[in-house]
Amino acid sequence: RMGAINPEAQREFEEVKERFQFLTEQVADLHKAERDVHAVIEELDTIMEREFIRTFEAVAIEFKQIFTRLFGGGSARLVLTNPDDMTDTGIDIEARLPGRRSQGLSLLSGGERSLTATALVFSLLKISPTPFCVFDEVDAMLDEANVGRFRELLRELSQNTQFVVVTHNRNTVQAADVIYGVTMGRDTASQVLSLKLDEVSKLVE
């Protein structure tokens, strides 16, 4: 009544059963790997949040001091835009220039914004020095007094970081150890000249 007998049915059943067990184990391994990855992500999130807060607080302290030095007074602070969610927070700057009320970065002039940004970069370098740092005409809109304070901090931080500064300001150039200049030769091709300032006295003699 059941029809013809399939003599291969038992073998096919064993093959499918073995395949099913293999796939079941693979799925279980994937679920375990997923749980492990989520655990690592949570651990990394915790470490990153802790390190971010630690670094932020250290940079904020340095930023206050360096801002005051660069501006010759006033005060500034770094604030978190969303302190309740560190994974989605931003950082804002509130500044009070000497003799003025507290205001946001967008209300500052070009030179004031440039000097504020420089204060932030210097603060980061104080906390975590890098091998070298490139400044491209950050002093272009600064007056003489601000350039002098900028130069002092540049010399101070150059103990741990090598600075490459693109500038047209003669006061900033005085802080350099080596000067590179680009000029046009007689054949209208660009030429690069270099001069070590500690050798200037020898050349003059």
PDB file of C-alpha atoms in Angstrom:
ATOM      1  CA  ARG A   1       0.000   0.000   0.000  1.00  0.00           C
ATOM      2  CA  MET A   2       2.932   2.419   0.635  1.00  0.00           C
ATOM      3  CA  GLY A   3       4.314   1.834  -2.821  1.00  0.00           C
ATOM      4  CA  ALA A   4       7.875   0.950  -3.833  1.00  0.00           C
ATOM      5  CA  ILE A   5      10.563   0.815  -1.148  1.00  0.00           C
ATOM      6  CA  ASN A   6      13.478   3.323  -1.349  1.00  0.00           C
ATOM      7  CA  PRO A   7      16.564   1.370  -0.278  1.00  0.00           C
ATOM      8  CA  GLU A   8      18.570   4.613  -0.116  1.00  0.00           C
ATOM      9  CA  ALA A   9      16.194   6.280   2.377  1.00  0.00           C
ATOM     10  CA  GLN A  10      18.218   5.302   5.463  1.00  0.00           C
ATOM     11  CA  ARG A  11      21.473   6.594   3.970  1.00  0.00           C
ATOM     12  CA  GLU A  12      19.830   9.828   2.837  1.00  0.00           C
ATOM     13  CA  PHE A  13      18.325  10.270   6.303  1.00  0.00           C
ATOM     14  CA  GLU A  14      21.761   9.884   7.951  1.00  0.00           C
ATOM     15  CA  GLU A  15      23.323  12.402   5.540  1.00  0.00           C
ATOM     16  CA  VAL A  16      20.587  14.983   6.116  1.00  0.00           C
ATOM     17  CA  LYS A  17      20.747  14.404   9.877  1.00  0.00           C
ATOM     18  CA  GLU A  18      24.510  14.912   9.873  1.00  0.00           C
ATOM     19  CA  ARG A  19      24.125  18.077   7.758  1.00  0.00           C
ATOM     20  CA  PHE A  20      21.432  19.371  10.112  1.00  0.00           C
ATOM     21  CA  GLN A  21      23.614  18.796  13.177  1.00  0.00           C
ATOM     22  CA  PHE A  22      26.549  20.555  11.487  1.00  0.00           C
ATOM     23  CA  LEU A  23      24.435  23.595  10.576  1.00  0.00           C
ATOM     24  CA  THR A  24      22.906  23.685  14.067  1.00  0.00           C
ATOM     25  CA  GLU A  25      26.398  23.793  15.593  1.00  0.00           C
ATOM     26  CA  GLN A  26      27.424  26.524  13.133  1.00  0.00           C
ATOM     27  CA  VAL A  27      24.407  28.655  14.055  1.00  0.00           C
ATOM     28  CA  ALA A  28      25.164  28.160  17.763  1.00  0.00           C
ATOM     29  CA  ASP A  29      28.777  29.240  17.143  1.00  0.00           C
ATOM     30  CA  LEU A  30      27.570  32.344  15.283  1.00  0.00           C
ATOM     31  CA  HIS A  31      25.216  33.271  18.128  1.00  0.00           C
ATOM     32  CA  LYS A  32      28.073  32.854  20.607  1.00  0.00           C
ATOM     33  CA  ALA A  33      30.378  34.965  18.412  1.00  0.00           C
ATOM     34  CA  GLU A  34      27.673  37.637  18.204  1.00  0.00           C
ATOM     35  CA  ARG A  35      27.361  37.710  22.002  1.00  0.00           C
ATOM     36  CA  ASP A  36      31.138  37.937  22.343  1.00  0.00           C
ATOM     37  CA  VAL A  37      31.317  40.824  19.840  1.00  0.00           C
ATOM     38  CA  HIS A  38      28.573  42.712  21.687  1.00  0.00           C
ATOM     39  CA  ALA A  39      30.440  42.178  24.951  1.00  0.00           C
ATOM     40  CA  VAL A  40      33.664  43.544  23.394  1.00  0.00           C
ATOM     41  CA  ILE A  41      31.761  46.543  21.970  1.00  0.00           C
ATOM     42  CA  GLU A  42      30.294  47.329  25.386  1.00  0.00           C
ATOM     43  CA  GLU A  43      33.716  47.034  26.989  1.00  0.00           C
ATOM     44  CA  LEU A  44      35.279  49.296  24.344  1.00  0.00           C
ATOM     45  CA  ASP A  45      32.449  51.826  24.725  1.00  0.00           C
ATOM     46  CA  THR A  46      33.104  51.943  28.452  1.00  0.00           C
ATOM     47  CA  ILE A  47      36.864  52.344  27.986  1.00  0.00           C
ATOM     48  CA  MET A  48      36.411  54.990  25.253  1.00  0.00           C
ATOM     49  CA  GLU A  49      33.943  56.954  27.360  1.00  0.00           C
ATOM     50  CA  ARG A  50      36.258  56.844  30.378  1.00  0.00           C
ATOM     51  CA  GLU A  51      39.285  57.911  28.315  1.00  0.00           C
ATOM     52  CA  PHE A  52      37.301  60.594  26.506  1.00  0.00           C
ATOM     53  CA  ILE A  53      36.137  62.137  29.787  1.00  0.00           C
ATOM     54  CA  ARG A  54      39.644  61.954  31.244  1.00  0.00           C
ATOM     55  CA  THR A  55      41.199  63.564  28.165  1.00  0.00           C
ATOM     56  CA  PHE A  56      38.431  66.154  27.859  1.00  0.00           C
ATOM     57  CA  GLU A  57      38.844  67.277  31.457  1.00  0.00           C
ATOM     58  CA  ALA A  58      42.639  67.497  31.111  1.00  0.00           C
ATOM     59  CA  VAL A  59      42.415  69.437  27.822  1.00  0.00           C
ATOM     60  CA  ALA A  60      39.750  71.753  29.285  1.00  0.00           C
ATOM     61  CA  ILE A  61      42.094  72.726  32.137  1.00  0.00           C
ATOM     62  CA  GLU A  62      44.993  73.409  29.763  1.00  0.00           C
ATOM     63  CA  PHE A  63      42.699  75.281  27.365  1.00  0.00           C
ATOM     64  CA  LYS A  64      41.638  77.724  30.075  1.00  0.00           C
ATOM     65  CA  GLN A  65      45.248  78.535  30.910  1.00  0.00           C
ATOM     66  CA  ILE A  66      46.544  78.755  27.341  1.00  0.00           C
ATOM     67  CA  PHE A  67      43.581  80.865  26.190  1.00  0.00           C
ATOM     68  CA  THR A  68      44.285  83.387  28.939  1.00  0.00           C
ATOM     69  CA  ARG A  69      47.985  83.440  28.006  1.00  0.00           C
ATOM     70  CA  LEU A  70      47.353  83.916  24.299  1.00  0.00           C
ATOM     71  CA  PHE A  71      44.780  86.684  24.777  1.00  0.00           C
ATOM     72  CA  GLY A  72      46.566  88.367  27.659  1.00  0.00           C
ATOM     73  CA  GLY A  73      43.500  87.933  29.862  1.00  0.00           C
ATOM     74  CA  GLY A  74      39.897  86.799  29.578  1.00  0.00           C
ATOM     75  CA  SER A  75      38.723  83.246  30.037  1.00  0.00           C
ATOM     76  CA  ALA A  76      37.298  80.352  28.074  1.00  0.00           C
ATOM     77  CA  ARG A  77      35.974  76.888  28.682  1.00  0.00           C
ATOM     78  CA  LEU A  78      35.114  73.739  26.787  1.00  0.00           C
ATOM     79  CA  VAL A  79      31.572  72.427  27.250  1.00  0.00           C
ATOM     80  CA  LEU A  80      29.901  69.198  26.150  1.00  0.00           C
ATOM     81  CA  THR A  81      26.810  69.725  23.997  1.00  0.00           C
ATOM     82  CA  ASN A  82      25.202  66.500  25.254  1.00  0.00           C
ATOM     83  CA  PRO A  83      26.870  65.382  28.510  1.00  0.00           C
ATOM     84  CA  ASP A  84      24.214  62.692  29.095  1.00  0.00           C
ATOM     85  CA  ASP A  85      25.218  60.760  25.959  1.00  0.00           C
ATOM     86  CA  MET A  86      28.966  60.598  25.449  1.00  0.00           C
ATOM     87  CA  THR A  87      28.632  58.642  22.198  1.00  0.00           C
ATOM     88  CA  ASP A  88      26.658  61.478  20.594  1.00  0.00           C
ATOM     89  CA  THR A  89      28.048  64.562  22.308  1.00  0.00           C
ATOM     90  CA  GLY A  90      29.907  67.417  20.676  1.00  0.00           C
ATOM     91  CA  ILE A  91      32.245  70.009  22.154  1.00  0.00           C
ATOM     92  CA  ASP A  92      31.574  73.735  22.160  1.00  0.00           C
ATOM     93  CA  ILE A  93      33.733  76.680  23.195  1.00  0.00           C
ATOM     94  CA  GLU A  94      32.528  79.557  25.354  1.00  0.00           C
ATOM     95  CA  ALA A  95      34.936  82.477  25.408  1.00  0.00           C
ATOM     96  CA  ARG A  96      35.104  85.774  27.272  1.00  0.00           C
ATOM     97  CA  LEU A  97      37.707  88.095  25.824  1.00  0.00           C
ATOM     98  CA  PRO A  98      39.355  90.735  28.019  1.00  0.00           C
ATOM     99  CA  GLY A  99      36.827  93.490  28.744  1.00  0.00           C
ATOM    100  CA  ARG A 100      33.958  91.706  26.975  1.00  0.00           C
ATOM    101  CA  ARG A 101      31.091  89.443  27.956  1.00  0.00           C
ATOM    102  CA  SER A 102      31.011  85.682  27.394  1.00  0.00           C
ATOM    103  CA  GLN A 103      30.078  84.645  23.854  1.00  0.00           C
ATOM    104  CA  GLY A 104      30.150  81.723  21.467  1.00  0.00           C
ATOM    105  CA  LEU A 105      32.894  81.043  18.962  1.00  0.00           C
ATOM    106  CA  SER A 106      30.729  82.147  16.012  1.00  0.00           C
ATOM    107  CA  LEU A 107      30.570  85.715  17.371  1.00  0.00           C
ATOM    108  CA  LEU A 108      34.341  86.175  17.464  1.00  0.00           C
ATOM    109  CA  SER A 109      36.319  87.904  14.729  1.00  0.00           C
ATOM    110  CA  GLY A 110      38.552  85.953  12.326  1.00  0.00           C
ATOM    111  CA  GLY A 111      41.702  86.683  14.297  1.00  0.00           C
ATOM    112  CA  GLU A 112      40.009  85.834  17.604  1.00  0.00           C
ATOM    113  CA  ARG A 113      38.720  82.540  16.225  1.00  0.00           C
ATOM    114  CA  SER A 114      42.161  81.726  14.859  1.00  0.00           C
ATOM    115  CA  LEU A 115      43.784  82.406  18.224  1.00  0.00           C
ATOM    116  CA  THR A 116      41.096  80.394  20.053  1.00  0.00           C
ATOM    117  CA  ALA A 117      41.601  77.434  17.712  1.00  0.00           C
ATOM    118  CA  THR A 118      45.352  77.716  18.244  1.00  0.00           C
ATOM    119  CA  ALA A 119      44.780  77.635  22.008  1.00  0.00           C
ATOM    120  CA  LEU A 120      42.812  74.404  21.591  1.00  0.00           C
ATOM    121  CA  VAL A 121      45.535  72.802  19.431  1.00  0.00           C
ATOM    122  CA  PHE A 122      48.200  73.827  21.933  1.00  0.00           C
ATOM    123  CA  SER A 123      46.078  72.331  24.730  1.00  0.00           C
ATOM    124  CA  LEU A 124      45.845  69.009  22.900  1.00  0.00           C
ATOM    125  CA  LEU A 125      49.599  69.021  22.299  1.00  0.00           C
ATOM    126  CA  LYS A 126      50.225  69.682  25.996  1.00  0.00           C
ATOM    127  CA  ILE A 127      48.188  66.633  26.979  1.00  0.00           C
ATOM    128  CA  SER A 128      49.275  64.371  24.121  1.00  0.00           C
ATOM    129  CA  PRO A 129      52.365  65.610  22.243  1.00  0.00           C
ATOM    130  CA  THR A 130      52.728  64.516  18.621  1.00  0.00           C
ATOM    131  CA  PRO A 131      56.017  64.114  16.699  1.00  0.00           C
ATOM    132  CA  PHE A 132      55.233  67.125  14.505  1.00  0.00           C
ATOM    133  CA  CYS A 133      52.511  69.693  13.864  1.00  0.00           C
ATOM    134  CA  VAL A 134      51.872  71.859  10.785  1.00  0.00           C
ATOM    135  CA  PHE A 135      50.512  75.423  11.076  1.00  0.00           C
ATOM    136  CA  ASP A 136      49.488  77.155   7.869  1.00  0.00           C
ATOM    137  CA  GLU A 137      49.368  80.956   8.322  1.00  0.00           C
ATOM    138  CA  VAL A 138      47.500  80.766  11.637  1.00  0.00           C
ATOM    139  CA  ASP A 139      49.095  84.088  12.576  1.00  0.00           C
ATOM    140  CA  ALA A 140      47.914  85.922   9.436  1.00  0.00           C
ATOM    141  CA  MET A 141      45.191  87.883  11.262  1.00  0.00           C
ATOM    142  CA  LEU A 142      46.979  88.365  14.599  1.00  0.00           C
ATOM    143  CA  ASP A 143      48.309  91.672  15.851  1.00  0.00           C
ATOM    144  CA  GLU A 144      51.866  92.108  17.127  1.00  0.00           C
ATOM    145  CA  ALA A 145      51.068  91.476  20.802  1.00  0.00           C
ATOM    146  CA  ASN A 146      49.194  88.254  20.021  1.00  0.00           C
ATOM    147  CA  VAL A 147      51.961  87.062  17.697  1.00  0.00           C
ATOM    148  CA  GLY A 148      54.458  87.559  20.525  1.00  0.00           C
ATOM    149  CA  ARG A 149      52.424  85.377  22.896  1.00  0.00           C
ATOM    150  CA  PHE A 150      51.857  82.819  20.127  1.00  0.00           C
ATOM    151  CA  ARG A 151      55.609  82.679  19.514  1.00  0.00           C
ATOM    152  CA  GLU A 152      56.350  82.130  23.224  1.00  0.00           C
ATOM    153  CA  LEU A 153      54.020  79.138  23.397  1.00  0.00           C
ATOM    154  CA  LEU A 154      55.412  77.818  20.135  1.00  0.00           C
ATOM    155  CA  ARG A 155      58.930  77.826  21.595  1.00  0.00           C
ATOM    156  CA  GLU A 156      57.702  76.226  24.818  1.00  0.00           C
ATOM    157  CA  LEU A 157      55.890  73.355  23.083  1.00  0.00           C
ATOM    158  CA  SER A 158      58.709  72.803  20.586  1.00  0.00           C
ATOM    159  CA  GLN A 159      60.552  70.899  23.319  1.00  0.00           C
ATOM    160  CA  ASN A 160      58.295  67.895  22.622  1.00  0.00           C
ATOM    161  CA  THR A 161      56.847  68.610  19.166  1.00  0.00           C
ATOM    162  CA  GLN A 162      58.477  69.706  15.922  1.00  0.00           C
ATOM    163  CA  PHE A 163      56.492  72.536  14.336  1.00  0.00           C
ATOM    164  CA  VAL A 164      56.345  73.293  10.632  1.00  0.00           C
ATOM    165  CA  VAL A 165      54.957  76.825  10.332  1.00  0.00           C
ATOM    166  CA  VAL A 166      53.962  78.471   7.066  1.00  0.00           C
ATOM    167  CA  THR A 167      54.030  82.213   7.754  1.00  0.00           C
ATOM    168  CA  HIS A 168      54.761  85.660   6.342  1.00  0.00           C
ATOM    169  CA  ASN A 169      55.120  87.209   9.793  1.00  0.00           C
ATOM    170  CA  ARG A 170      58.688  88.223  10.617  1.00  0.00           C
ATOM    171  CA  ASN A 171      57.994  87.957  14.373  1.00  0.00           C
ATOM    172  CA  THR A 172      56.909  84.332  14.020  1.00  0.00           C
ATOM    173  CA  VAL A 173      59.977  83.570  11.900  1.00  0.00           C
ATOM    174  CA  GLN A 174      62.169  84.617  14.835  1.00  0.00           C
ATOM    175  CA  ALA A 175      60.971  81.557  16.749  1.00  0.00           C
ATOM    176  CA  ALA A 176      62.275  79.184  14.088  1.00  0.00           C
ATOM    177  CA  ASP A 177      65.455  77.133  14.164  1.00  0.00           C
ATOM    178  CA  VAL A 178      65.492  76.671  10.398  1.00  0.00           C
ATOM    179  CA  ILE A 179      63.919  78.921   7.755  1.00  0.00           C
ATOM    180  CA  TYR A 180      62.894  77.704   4.302  1.00  0.00           C
ATOM    181  CA  GLY A 181      62.011  80.229   1.628  1.00  0.00           C
ATOM    182  CA  VAL A 182      60.710  79.847  -1.899  1.00  0.00           C
ATOM    183  CA  THR A 183      61.863  82.368  -4.503  1.00  0.00           C
ATOM    184  CA  MET A 184      61.913  82.695  -8.264  1.00  0.00           C
ATOM    185  CA  GLY A 185      65.239  82.230  -9.997  1.00  0.00           C
ATOM    186  CA  ARG A 186      66.462  83.982 -13.129  1.00  0.00           C
ATOM    187  CA  ASP A 187      65.056  81.171 -15.231  1.00  0.00           C
ATOM    188  CA  THR A 188      61.610  81.781 -13.611  1.00  0.00           C
ATOM    189  CA  ALA A 189      61.825  78.394 -11.891  1.00  0.00           C
ATOM    190  CA  SER A 190      61.077  78.175  -8.162  1.00  0.00           C
ATOM    191  CA  GLN A 191      64.053  77.762  -5.877  1.00  0.00           C
ATOM    192  CA  VAL A 192      64.046  76.677  -2.236  1.00  0.00           C
ATOM    193  CA  LEU A 193      66.470  78.372   0.133  1.00  0.00           C
ATOM    194  CA  SER A 194      67.200  77.290   3.695  1.00  0.00           C
ATOM    195  CA  LEU A 195      68.961  78.925   6.602  1.00  0.00           C
ATOM    196  CA  LYS A 196      69.724  77.722  10.112  1.00  0.00           C
ATOM    197  CA  LEU A 197      69.352  80.660  12.458  1.00  0.00           C
ATOM    198  CA  ASP A 198      72.072  79.443  14.798  1.00  0.00           C
ATOM    199  CA  GLU A 199      74.501  79.776  11.863  1.00  0.00           C
ATOM    200  CA  VAL A 200      73.505  83.360  11.022  1.00  0.00           C
ATOM    201  CA  SER A 201      76.141  84.817  13.339  1.00  0.00           C
ATOM    202  CA  LYS A 202      78.829  82.736  11.616  1.00  0.00           C
ATOM    203  CA  LEU A 203      77.676  83.929   8.196  1.00  0.00           C
ATOM    204  CA  VAL A 204      77.666  87.562   9.327  1.00  0.00           C
ATOM    205  CA  GLU A 205      81.207  87.232  10.660  1.00  0.00           C
TER     206      GLU A 205
END
